[in-house]
Amino acid sequence: MAYKTEKHILSLIVENQPGVLSRIVGLFSGRGFNIESLCVAETAEADISRITLVTLGDMDIIEQIKKQLNKLINVIKVIDLTHRPFVARDMALIKVRARPENRAEILRMVDIFRARVVDVGALFYTVEVIGDLEKIRSLINLLTPMGIKEVARTGTIALPRELKKRSK
Amino acid sequence: MHQSGVDIFLRSLMEEGVDTIFGYPGAAIVDIHHQLIQAPIRHILVRHEQGAVHAADGYARASGGVGVCLVTSGPGATNTVSGIASAYADSIPIVVFTGQVPTALIGNDAFQEVDIVGITRPCTKHNYLVTRIEDLARVIKEAFHLAASGRPGPVLVDLPKNLMQSTAPHTSAAAVDIKSYQPTYHPNVKQLHKVVELIQKAQKPLILAGGGIILSKASQALNRLAHIINAPVTATLMGLGAFPADSPRWLGMIGMHGTYRANMASAACDLMIAVGVRFDDRVTGKIEGFAPHAKIVHIDIDPTSIRKNVPVTVPVVGDCRVTLNRLNRLLQEAGLFWSPDSRESWMAEIETWKQTHQMRYEQADVIKPQYVVEKLHALTDGEAVVTTEVGQNQMWAAQYYHFNQPNCFITSGGLGCMGFGLPAAIGAQLARPDRVVVDIAGDGSIQMNIQEMATAVQYDLPIKVIILNNQYLGMVRQWQELFYHKCYACTKMEHTPDFLKLAEAYGAMGLRATRPEEVVPVLKEGLSIPRTVIMEFMVEPEEKVYPMVPAGAPITEMLLV
């Protein structure tokens, strides 16, 4: 049985304890699973963290990944967002060379992408952009000719969408 | 009232019913040992920490309970890793307590400091570093609960020295409540109805029993199922003893060194009911050739085992015993029963395979290792608890000591950890003082934990160590003979100690047989002496384990004698 490889966004609710991240990352490296991106932070409850993990695999591998994650004692819940409505965001900080002749163009692109300039230096602007992965990649591509000094990106964070109507 | 960390530790262990600990003291753990001698807990001083873990493993398997180890930090902790990994691979419930440097020194590269929680994360079911004395009682309670429940496994608890010396108010740990850990014991009945349907349609059903049957004490339920549906039964290495080998339904072990009829039956069956197995590569051979005509029912408490290696028709997550009992009840309530007549053609087919090839070996004027195991079986009435080392000795033990009861075959199945058998025998003998305990060993692997002879003698344990001495690392030599052009690279033991003198040096008894006619007298004498005995058998150096399925081939492609 061959299934096609697909990107899955997994949202893990875990106990906020030392070593939990290491258990999860170790599971992926030890079993040869793939991590595309990973974001970790506390939730509204201090003793619970949410890990948003993007992984690649066919149906069998994804099923095994979810089961193995569920088996970890500190993992409370594994939610696969892939086949349900969800909102997802990535963020990037892009430090781009701001030559006088490019500044207007940079600001125009920042405007079009609903990004923001969050730091202005003598030679560089730092641009903050939030959106999906495609949008961030596009902006980076467009700014590249002007000279990007460095980029910092988060992984994807995501939450399932709520129902639009109240159920009766 | 305030209690020290040591007080809390000892009280917690007594609450768990621990009566035996396998351990080795050291600076970071000595506070516990200091008080342990006054507690009603027996401490078995091993000679190497790996021995402590294997002994705890043997103790757990022979008793059906939880084995406990207590070792120091640093090298004491790292020496436990092979034992822990072996217990993890075989799902054996043990709790390993390691000393740790004081919390203020953690991360400082202190003397005898290692991050044992980090090191053992991938080979424990769970592990803990306890940093607050208030957590100690709860963590110990959780550790025992996790080790023994669900799919069992090893749990490690790292105990910083200052914690043992500090004090906290006396509190009793509440019942374990881990919201993220709720093993599924009770099967989904809808799934079981599907299983009943499959059974009704099947012409050639086969039951495959694994170590899960033994762990969940499901032998009776398994027997009942085999009786109701009148199906033949095979087992994995870990499942030996789960089903009586003297039953006419018994096919022998499946897999790389399985019987001809078991492997052929697995390829021909139209329904395989796999219970408490994980479809290891040594069982399945080439996956595409495994049970190609069968619908597969897979019953296991661990969902990750299901559909990991083999596609499954009906997955059933549940405890083996609970699930089989439920299934048996459903079958009985529906008035379903299969008579021997209804399975006549299927059993006839199996009988043909049995006639085509039986487990056998050529008698010769040198001792055959299989003969030693056969005679051991006869002289112990099949009632011994048998541990093994790893390699040919292990396979001959599995093939020729026909196990009729669970918890009697104790082997490092998943990890294949040489040096397992002797310390495991020590643990098993302590758990079962009423039984003859035998370690079936090779001349190679016995040397990996030979130091535990001193432990056996110190505690007057009458274990019998049978060394099948072929002067080779036999299993690897067999691979070299068959698949590496007979190039015996690094497998000849050019020098081994004189095991008889070694036995005597340890204060044990040593016996040796060099001719076939000496085998029975040596076994009889060795078994009759109520002391630790090494019996060395000088066996045919180039004897091979057959049948053998080459790694990666379908299990029907067996090399036969």
XYZ file of C-alpha atoms in Angstrom:
729
model
C 0.000 0.000 0.000
C 1.563 3.258 -1.058
C 0.028 6.503 0.097
C 1.161 9.919 -0.943
C 3.366 11.956 1.327
C 1.516 14.859 2.860
C 2.305 17.740 5.155
C 0.501 17.501 8.499
C 0.175 20.144 11.176
C -0.021 18.502 14.592
C -1.061 20.425 17.650
C 0.166 18.757 20.836
C -1.103 19.585 24.279
C 1.614 18.602 26.714
C 2.487 18.918 30.368
C 4.799 21.875 30.862
C 7.642 19.910 32.447
C 11.389 19.705 31.913
C 12.354 17.178 29.273
C 9.011 17.016 27.457
C 10.339 18.690 24.329
C 13.362 16.407 24.411
C 11.102 13.335 24.551
C 9.179 14.540 21.527
C 12.192 15.555 19.467
C 13.975 12.337 20.479
C 11.009 10.296 19.296
C 11.206 11.942 15.863
C 14.969 11.557 15.500
C 15.061 8.037 16.955
C 12.357 6.727 14.650
C 13.435 8.620 11.575
C 10.360 10.853 11.390
C 10.585 14.294 9.867
C 10.133 17.674 11.588
C 9.528 20.605 9.231
C 8.963 23.125 11.986
C 8.270 23.260 15.672
C 6.854 25.933 17.984
C 6.524 25.600 21.737
C 5.070 27.867 24.388
C 2.871 27.848 27.438
C -0.864 27.968 26.927
C -3.219 30.055 29.034
C -2.587 27.515 31.777
C 0.986 27.672 33.045
C 1.314 23.917 33.557
C 0.224 23.104 30.005
C 2.164 23.849 26.820
C 1.142 23.693 23.205
C 3.561 22.380 20.625
C 2.713 22.995 16.988
C 4.653 20.599 14.866
C 4.691 20.350 11.094
C 5.700 16.965 9.747
C 5.754 15.071 6.470
C 4.751 11.500 5.831
C 2.344 9.101 4.178
C -0.797 7.927 5.941
C 0.910 5.015 7.701
C 3.772 7.142 8.962
C 1.482 9.920 10.172
C -0.675 7.375 11.996
C 2.410 5.903 13.661
C 3.690 9.400 14.579
C 0.381 10.264 16.243
C 0.249 6.964 18.136
C 3.832 7.263 19.296
C 3.228 10.840 20.469
C 0.110 9.769 22.330
C 2.128 7.048 24.012
C 4.463 9.562 25.632
C 3.348 9.942 29.216
C 3.553 13.765 29.242
C 1.562 14.229 26.045
C -2.046 14.959 26.940
C -3.554 15.295 23.485
C -2.550 15.085 19.835
C -4.700 16.995 17.338
C -4.091 16.603 13.621
C -5.318 19.831 12.016
C -4.706 18.726 8.476
C -8.153 17.617 7.398
C -10.175 20.123 9.360
C -10.586 23.902 9.282
C -7.793 25.698 11.066
C -5.983 28.997 11.169
C -2.213 28.942 10.871
C 0.402 31.672 11.105
C 4.107 31.980 10.585
C 6.178 35.020 11.364
C 9.504 36.280 10.099
C 11.875 39.117 10.898
C 13.815 40.130 7.796
C 16.789 42.472 7.964
C 17.098 44.049 4.515
C 19.693 46.496 3.199
C 17.980 49.876 2.890
C 19.857 51.801 0.224
C 18.337 55.281 -0.273
C 17.138 54.303 -3.779
C 15.402 51.149 -2.405
C 13.717 52.544 0.667
C 10.490 53.558 -1.015
C 10.231 50.169 -2.723
C 10.797 48.333 0.557
C 8.096 50.366 2.276
C 5.722 49.733 -0.605
C 6.224 45.992 -0.318
C 5.879 46.161 3.437
C 2.581 47.894 2.871
C 1.324 45.427 0.268
C 2.203 42.480 2.515
C 0.668 44.167 5.572
C 4.078 43.820 7.187
C 5.762 46.373 9.456
C 9.146 47.930 9.766
C 10.079 47.322 13.386
C 13.651 48.625 13.407
C 15.329 51.263 11.304
C 19.119 51.528 11.215
C 21.521 53.567 9.160
C 21.930 50.787 6.642
C 19.189 48.219 7.347
C 15.463 47.985 7.949
C 14.065 45.096 9.955
C 10.701 44.000 8.599
C 8.211 41.930 10.577
C 5.796 39.862 8.501
C 3.044 37.543 9.706
C 1.038 35.173 7.569
C 1.121 31.795 6.017
C 4.282 30.175 4.810
C 3.705 31.188 1.163
C 3.315 34.840 1.995
C 6.522 34.884 3.996
C 8.441 33.086 1.286
C 7.140 35.567 -1.317
C 8.218 38.583 0.668
C 11.648 37.100 1.282
C 11.968 36.417 -2.461
C 10.978 39.964 -3.326
C 13.372 41.517 -0.828
C 16.297 39.265 -1.758
C 17.525 41.429 -4.706
C 17.920 44.361 -2.335
C 20.225 42.394 -0.075
C 18.929 40.463 2.935
C 21.402 40.421 5.821
C 19.607 37.924 8.038
C 16.246 36.296 8.576
C 14.661 34.841 11.707
C 11.520 32.775 11.241
C 9.178 31.038 13.587
C 7.630 27.725 12.727
C 3.928 27.460 12.094
C 1.484 27.951 14.929
C -2.095 26.899 14.407
C -5.461 26.419 16.081
C -8.596 24.655 14.864
C -11.364 26.969 13.689
C -14.494 27.244 15.820
C -17.972 26.491 14.492
C -19.534 29.420 12.623
C -23.016 28.637 13.857
C -24.141 27.637 17.253
C -25.390 24.069 17.122
C -29.049 23.725 17.990
C 6.165 14.772 61.735
C 9.096 15.150 59.359
C 10.654 12.350 57.379
C 13.905 12.154 55.476
C 14.048 11.391 51.792
C 15.362 7.942 52.653
C 12.419 7.338 55.011
C 9.969 8.362 52.312
C 11.774 6.164 49.774
C 11.720 3.078 51.972
C 8.145 3.587 53.084
C 7.045 4.036 49.468
C 8.773 0.806 48.441
C 7.145 -1.102 51.263
C 3.760 0.294 50.249
C 4.406 -1.134 46.788
C 5.089 -4.514 48.352
C 8.744 -4.586 47.341
C 10.615 -7.346 49.157
C 13.733 -7.672 46.999
C 16.077 -5.067 45.514
C 19.038 -5.708 43.238
C 21.654 -3.088 43.829
C 25.125 -1.762 44.189
C 26.051 1.085 46.525
C 28.028 4.215 45.732
C 28.540 7.702 47.094
C 25.367 9.189 45.647
C 23.065 6.429 46.867
C 24.738 5.238 50.066
C 22.249 7.091 52.258
C 19.576 4.665 51.114
C 21.773 1.603 51.512
C 22.699 2.851 54.978
C 19.092 2.560 56.133
C 18.003 -0.225 53.802
C 19.678 -2.898 55.918
C 17.216 -2.146 58.720
C 14.178 -2.346 56.446
C 12.301 -5.597 55.774
C 13.596 -5.537 52.194
C 16.183 -7.987 50.933
C 19.080 -6.299 49.121
C 20.934 -8.490 46.652
C 24.436 -7.148 46.100
C 25.287 -7.835 42.474
C 28.785 -7.515 41.017
C 27.943 -5.153 38.152
C 24.960 -2.854 37.688
C 24.010 -4.464 34.363
C 23.604 -7.661 36.374
C 21.283 -5.841 38.769
C 18.917 -4.848 35.975
C 18.885 -8.260 34.292
C 18.321 -9.852 37.705
C 15.390 -7.520 38.338
C 14.108 -8.434 34.871
C 14.381 -12.166 35.648
C 12.720 -11.566 38.994
C 9.843 -9.694 37.364
C 9.273 -12.372 34.736
C 9.485 -15.336 37.064
C 7.260 -13.703 39.701
C 4.867 -11.822 37.444
C 5.563 -8.723 39.545
C 7.829 -5.685 39.326
C 11.629 -5.908 39.628
C 13.551 -3.184 41.447
C 17.150 -1.904 41.143
C 19.093 0.553 43.240
C 22.406 1.846 41.912
C 24.612 4.879 42.237
C 25.146 7.850 39.924
C 27.496 8.142 36.957
C 28.960 4.770 35.953
C 26.505 2.964 38.208
C 23.729 4.524 36.193
C 25.302 4.079 32.748
C 25.974 0.403 33.497
C 22.223 -0.133 33.781
C 21.497 1.015 30.234
C 21.801 -2.354 28.429
C 19.566 -3.958 31.044
C 17.007 -1.196 30.764
C 17.009 -1.366 26.961
C 16.484 -5.135 27.141
C 13.560 -4.764 29.548
C 12.119 -2.042 27.325
C 12.294 -4.189 24.206
C 10.553 -7.056 26.025
C 8.046 -4.860 27.951
C 9.232 -6.036 31.365
C 8.089 -4.058 34.421
C 11.095 -2.868 36.381
C 11.826 0.281 38.342
C 15.448 1.449 38.379
C 16.489 3.937 41.061
C 19.726 5.757 40.339
C 21.618 8.037 42.683
C 22.422 11.491 41.367
C 24.810 14.211 42.489
C 23.267 16.876 44.755
C 20.893 19.198 42.905
C 23.263 22.158 43.380
C 25.929 20.273 41.405
C 23.720 19.016 38.553
C 25.047 20.373 35.273
C 28.488 21.053 36.736
C 30.160 17.935 35.372
C 30.477 16.855 38.978
C 32.214 13.654 40.031
C 30.157 10.654 38.916
C 27.552 12.851 37.285
C 25.749 11.793 34.119
C 22.398 12.878 32.705
C 20.923 9.406 33.075
C 17.396 10.694 32.479
C 18.585 12.065 29.143
C 20.507 8.889 28.330
C 17.609 6.547 29.089
C 14.768 8.602 27.613
C 14.500 6.468 24.465
C 14.759 3.132 26.310
C 12.434 3.649 29.259
C 8.656 3.746 29.300
C 9.093 6.921 31.326
C 11.694 8.432 33.613
C 11.993 11.057 36.306
C 14.561 13.302 37.906
C 13.148 14.150 41.322
C 14.210 17.652 42.333
C 11.764 18.356 45.179
C 11.357 16.073 48.146
C 7.624 16.885 48.132
C 7.382 15.011 44.814
C 9.224 11.897 45.945
C 6.361 9.752 47.237
C 4.160 10.617 44.252
C 6.903 9.906 41.722
C 7.688 6.509 43.229
C 4.008 5.596 43.199
C 3.710 6.700 39.578
C 6.864 4.827 38.630
C 5.484 1.513 39.891
C 2.117 2.198 38.331
C 3.619 3.029 34.933
C 6.012 0.061 35.007
C 3.285 -2.489 35.662
C 0.214 -1.118 33.895
C -0.733 -0.874 30.234
C 2.099 -2.224 28.133
C 4.619 -2.734 30.936
C 8.174 -1.461 30.772
C 11.122 -0.069 32.676
C 10.837 3.227 34.550
C 13.883 5.059 35.886
C 13.862 7.429 38.863
C 16.935 9.607 39.416
C 17.442 10.619 43.054
C 19.806 13.501 43.909
C 21.794 12.841 47.073
C 20.675 15.959 48.938
C 17.058 14.908 48.515
C 17.684 11.730 50.447
C 19.233 13.729 53.288
C 16.650 16.497 53.455
C 13.337 16.222 55.268
C 9.714 16.923 54.489
C 6.440 16.629 56.347
C 5.003 13.143 56.306
C 2.378 12.786 53.605
C 0.977 9.743 51.920
C 0.953 9.785 48.148
C -2.542 9.969 46.689
C -3.733 7.412 44.171
C -2.031 7.768 40.816
C -3.822 10.160 38.490
C -2.015 10.876 35.247
C -4.545 12.440 32.909
C -2.430 11.751 29.847
C -1.976 8.041 30.644
C -5.092 5.886 30.422
C -4.276 2.496 28.904
C -7.171 0.792 27.143
C -7.846 -2.512 28.901
C -11.334 -3.141 27.607
C -11.695 -3.835 23.915
C -14.246 -2.245 21.650
C -16.967 -4.902 21.410
C -17.837 -3.820 17.879
C -14.357 -4.890 16.858
C -14.821 -8.211 18.614
C -18.021 -8.850 16.681
C -15.978 -8.375 13.513
C -13.487 -10.908 14.862
C -16.297 -13.404 15.468
C -17.457 -12.892 11.877
C -13.966 -13.525 10.565
C -13.681 -16.658 12.674
C -16.965 -17.923 11.249
C -15.720 -17.420 7.697
C -12.269 -18.853 8.252
C -11.291 -22.273 6.995
C -7.693 -22.133 8.116
C -7.393 -20.082 11.290
C -4.089 -19.733 13.114
C -3.407 -18.188 16.493
C -0.128 -16.339 16.963
C 0.678 -15.775 20.640
C 3.240 -13.281 21.882
C 4.809 -12.049 25.086
C 1.680 -10.012 25.788
C -0.128 -13.220 26.736
C 2.419 -13.897 29.460
C 2.507 -10.277 30.645
C -1.258 -10.079 30.975
C -1.573 -13.619 32.398
C -3.844 -14.646 29.552
C -2.663 -18.235 29.014
C -5.909 -19.792 30.173
C -7.988 -17.491 28.013
C -5.767 -18.285 25.038
C -6.139 -21.983 25.661
C -9.879 -21.564 25.824
C -9.993 -19.692 22.523
C -7.860 -22.344 20.798
C -10.261 -24.949 22.171
C -13.443 -23.158 21.064
C -12.330 -22.354 17.552
C -10.139 -25.454 17.297
C -7.241 -23.564 15.824
C -3.561 -24.431 15.818
C -1.307 -22.163 17.834
C 2.168 -20.835 17.214
C 4.109 -18.312 19.279
C 6.903 -15.831 19.050
C 10.069 -16.330 21.092
C 8.577 -14.109 23.792
C 5.347 -16.075 23.736
C 6.889 -19.479 24.478
C 5.131 -21.040 27.434
C 1.965 -19.025 26.816
C 0.476 -22.146 25.252
C 1.387 -25.692 26.330
C 3.921 -27.313 24.009
C 2.401 -30.731 24.701
C -0.923 -29.736 23.157
C -1.783 -31.343 19.814
C -2.660 -27.831 18.596
C 0.860 -26.569 19.232
C 2.940 -25.917 16.113
C 6.128 -24.694 17.739
C 7.755 -21.302 17.451
C 7.341 -19.072 14.400
C 10.006 -16.986 12.681
C 13.638 -16.996 11.685
C 14.319 -20.185 13.658
C 10.729 -21.341 13.848
C 9.459 -24.797 12.974
C 8.731 -25.724 9.386
C 5.063 -26.302 10.089
C 4.577 -23.061 12.011
C 6.127 -20.980 9.262
C 4.264 -22.837 6.524
C 0.990 -22.550 8.430
C 1.467 -18.804 8.774
C 1.827 -18.550 5.018
C -1.214 -20.736 4.318
C -3.688 -19.593 6.964
C -6.694 -17.517 5.929
C -7.123 -15.960 9.364
C -4.362 -15.053 11.770
C -5.374 -14.062 15.270
C -2.288 -12.340 16.625
C -2.413 -11.651 20.356
C 0.158 -9.643 22.289
C 2.714 -9.602 19.498
C 4.452 -6.740 17.729
C 5.445 -8.441 14.444
C 9.165 -8.104 14.910
C 11.289 -8.634 11.777
C 12.593 -11.931 13.229
C 8.979 -13.126 13.266
C 7.719 -11.853 9.925
C 10.730 -12.183 7.657
C 10.032 -10.268 4.478
C 6.807 -8.409 5.218
C 5.357 -8.845 1.717
C 5.601 -12.625 2.079
C 4.078 -12.755 5.544
C 0.667 -14.379 5.884
C -0.211 -13.364 2.319
C -3.612 -15.087 2.293
C -4.694 -14.155 5.784
C -7.038 -11.656 7.251
C -5.173 -10.498 10.333
C -6.749 -9.763 13.694
C -4.292 -7.974 15.946
C -5.035 -7.729 19.656
C -2.643 -5.595 21.700
C -2.804 -3.078 24.514
C -0.344 -0.784 22.743
C -1.899 0.976 19.741
C 1.555 1.719 18.313
C 2.145 -2.011 17.822
C -0.870 -2.252 15.577
C -0.306 -1.486 11.889
C 3.310 -0.575 12.623
C 4.783 -3.378 10.509
C 1.913 -5.444 9.165
C -1.398 -4.350 7.623
C -4.253 -5.490 9.860
C -7.851 -6.386 8.970
C -9.308 -5.925 12.445
C -7.291 -4.051 15.051
C -8.362 -4.557 18.647
C -6.783 -2.383 21.327
C -7.106 -4.000 24.713
C -5.478 -6.079 27.396
C -4.880 -9.615 26.079
C -6.594 -11.373 28.973
C -9.605 -9.057 29.147
C -9.993 -9.154 25.377
C -9.664 -12.915 24.980
C -12.089 -13.538 27.834
C -14.573 -11.206 26.198
C -14.095 -12.822 22.806
C -14.518 -16.290 24.281
C -17.723 -15.187 25.957
C -19.089 -13.775 22.701
C -18.320 -17.035 20.931
C -19.944 -19.083 23.676
C -23.017 -16.870 23.879
C -23.451 -17.312 20.131
C -23.185 -21.061 20.659
C -20.178 -21.217 18.358
C -17.845 -24.143 18.587
C -15.670 -25.929 16.083
C -15.178 -29.656 16.380
C -11.957 -31.402 15.355
C -13.840 -32.714 12.299
C -14.505 -29.208 11.038
C -10.757 -28.566 10.925
C -9.826 -31.927 9.492
C -8.369 -30.782 6.183
C -6.496 -27.849 7.744
C -5.003 -30.073 10.411
C -4.144 -32.653 7.759
C -2.275 -30.000 5.804
C -0.333 -29.099 8.936
C 0.372 -32.756 9.593
C 1.923 -33.034 6.112
C 4.312 -30.213 6.954
C 5.079 -31.904 10.225
C 5.968 -35.087 8.340
C 7.969 -33.147 5.722
C 10.213 -31.612 8.295
C 10.505 -32.001 12.039
C 12.938 -30.220 14.271
C 15.903 -32.581 14.232
C 19.640 -32.948 14.475
C 22.114 -35.656 13.537
C 23.460 -37.743 16.386
C 27.230 -38.042 16.258
C 30.131 -39.074 18.416
C 30.495 -35.535 19.650
C 27.953 -33.876 21.907
C 25.163 -32.110 20.053
C 23.913 -29.020 21.867
C 20.313 -29.900 21.038
C 20.799 -33.249 22.776
C 21.888 -31.474 25.964
C 18.743 -29.325 25.973
C 16.528 -32.323 25.212
C 18.025 -34.292 28.072
C 17.748 -31.296 30.366
C 14.066 -31.124 29.483
C 13.607 -34.802 30.265
C 15.530 -34.720 33.537
C 13.675 -31.634 34.815
C 10.264 -32.921 33.620
C 9.940 -29.701 31.675
C 9.415 -27.941 34.996
C 12.541 -25.789 35.134
C 12.595 -22.045 34.795
C 14.990 -21.537 31.897
C 16.921 -18.355 31.240
C 19.219 -18.007 28.275
C 22.041 -15.977 26.987
C 21.777 -14.832 23.372
C 22.611 -16.640 20.165
C 22.552 -20.323 19.301
C 22.143 -21.349 22.951
C 19.004 -19.229 23.105
C 17.496 -20.727 19.961
C 18.243 -24.321 20.976
C 16.669 -23.618 24.353
C 13.608 -22.209 22.583
C 13.396 -25.145 20.172
C 14.167 -28.111 22.417
C 12.952 -27.187 25.892
C 9.257 -27.560 25.284
C 7.629 -25.012 27.559
C 4.240 -25.876 28.957
C 3.769 -22.986 31.356
C 4.105 -19.222 31.209
C 6.830 -17.333 33.120
C 9.272 -20.233 32.681
C 11.214 -19.077 29.637
C 13.186 -15.932 30.372
C 15.226 -14.556 27.523
C 16.346 -11.235 26.098
C 14.140 -11.412 23.039
C 13.891 -7.967 21.520
C 17.286 -6.529 22.374
C 19.165 -9.832 22.208
C 21.424 -8.820 25.058
C 24.323 -11.221 25.650
C 25.094 -11.592 29.336
C 21.409 -11.678 30.229
C 20.986 -15.274 31.322
C 23.108 -15.595 34.452
C 21.852 -12.507 36.287
C 18.302 -13.228 35.065
C 18.624 -16.716 36.580
C 19.626 -15.124 39.887
C 16.495 -12.984 39.828
C 14.320 -15.906 38.770
C 15.669 -18.185 41.510
C 14.998 -15.533 44.152
C 11.450 -15.155 42.852
C 10.920 -18.906 42.575
C 12.952 -20.685 45.255
C 10.744 -23.733 44.679
C 11.854 -24.261 41.083
C 14.939 -25.532 39.330
C 16.420 -22.526 37.541
C 18.768 -23.142 34.628
C 20.734 -20.671 32.539
C 21.391 -22.118 29.095
C 24.512 -20.318 27.928
C 27.224 -20.279 25.321
C 30.914 -19.973 26.047
C 30.851 -16.463 24.603
C 27.886 -14.862 26.267
C 28.429 -16.421 29.695
C 31.601 -14.365 29.895
C 29.693 -11.125 29.524
C 28.333 -11.227 33.067
C 30.287 -14.127 34.574
C 31.042 -11.963 37.628
C 27.496 -12.657 38.837
C 28.644 -16.163 39.785
C 29.866 -14.499 42.964
C 26.389 -13.139 43.611
C 24.799 -16.545 43.090
C 27.248 -18.143 45.526
C 26.949 -15.363 48.110
C 23.190 -15.907 48.335
C 23.381 -19.713 48.105
C 21.353 -19.810 44.935
C 21.305 -23.321 43.454
C 21.113 -22.100 39.854
C 22.496 -24.350 37.152
C 24.573 -22.778 34.412
C 24.764 -24.937 31.324
C 27.534 -23.819 28.991
C 27.224 -25.187 25.482
C 30.869 -24.667 24.631
C 31.496 -24.649 20.890
C 34.531 -22.355 21.157
C 32.918 -19.893 18.799
C 30.537 -17.000 18.886
C 28.304 -19.576 17.327
C 25.417 -17.637 15.841
C 27.641 -15.145 14.092
C 29.892 -18.011 12.969
C 26.781 -19.672 11.525
C 25.985 -16.498 9.560
C 29.592 -16.409 8.356
C 29.418 -20.034 7.267
C 26.153 -19.576 5.418
C 26.360 -16.034 4.098
C 29.961 -14.796 4.421
C 31.904 -17.495 2.525
C 32.974 -19.317 5.693
C 35.211 -16.440 6.665
C 35.158 -16.739 10.458
C 36.295 -13.227 11.140
C 36.657 -12.516 14.861
C 34.303 -15.273 16.002
C 36.792 -17.882 17.191
C 37.323 -17.740 20.939
C 41.036 -18.555 20.867
C 41.184 -18.581 24.605
C 38.481 -19.171 27.160
C 38.966 -19.724 30.856
C 38.752 -23.186 32.350
C 35.114 -22.967 33.406
C 35.491 -25.744 35.988
C 38.302 -23.957 37.756
C 36.397 -20.729 37.383
C 33.364 -22.288 39.038
C 35.547 -23.477 41.883
C 37.233 -20.092 42.165
C 33.810 -18.555 42.668
C 32.976 -21.165 45.282
C 30.578 -22.963 42.966
C 30.751 -26.456 41.580
C 32.030 -27.251 38.101
C 31.245 -30.307 35.943
C 32.190 -31.074 32.373
C 31.031 -33.495 29.701
C 33.136 -34.068 26.604
C 31.454 -37.225 25.245
C 27.778 -37.804 24.440
C 27.502 -40.591 27.012
C 28.633 -38.166 29.725
C 25.797 -35.740 29.105
C 23.131 -37.444 31.190
C 25.385 -38.290 34.149
C 26.695 -34.717 34.277
C 23.190 -33.273 34.076
C 21.923 -35.644 36.753
C 24.782 -34.841 39.086
C 24.590 -31.105 38.470
C 20.844 -30.992 39.005
C 21.101 -32.995 42.216
C 23.570 -30.648 43.906
C 21.822 -27.900 45.883
C 24.491 -25.342 45.040
C 25.450 -23.046 42.206
C 26.767 -25.330 39.477
C 28.404 -24.767 36.118
C 27.965 -27.677 33.731
C 30.125 -27.343 30.671
C 29.353 -29.386 27.567
C 32.002 -29.524 24.862
C 29.710 -29.519 21.856
C 30.158 -29.827 18.104
C 31.845 -26.519 17.203
C 30.135 -26.081 13.841
C 26.598 -27.133 14.744
C 24.007 -24.763 13.311
C 20.522 -23.698 14.335
C 17.968 -24.989 11.853
C 15.529 -24.198 10.369
C 16.887 -20.815 9.439
C 15.275 -18.102 7.383
C 17.946 -15.804 5.929
C 17.410 -12.222 7.101
C 15.062 -10.417 4.726
C 13.635 -13.566 3.104
C 9.996 -14.683 3.455
C 9.636 -17.077 6.400
C 8.633 -19.924 4.120
C 12.114 -19.912 2.594
C 13.809 -21.947 5.273
C 17.216 -23.526 5.230
C 16.659 -27.007 6.654
C 18.957 -29.701 8.002
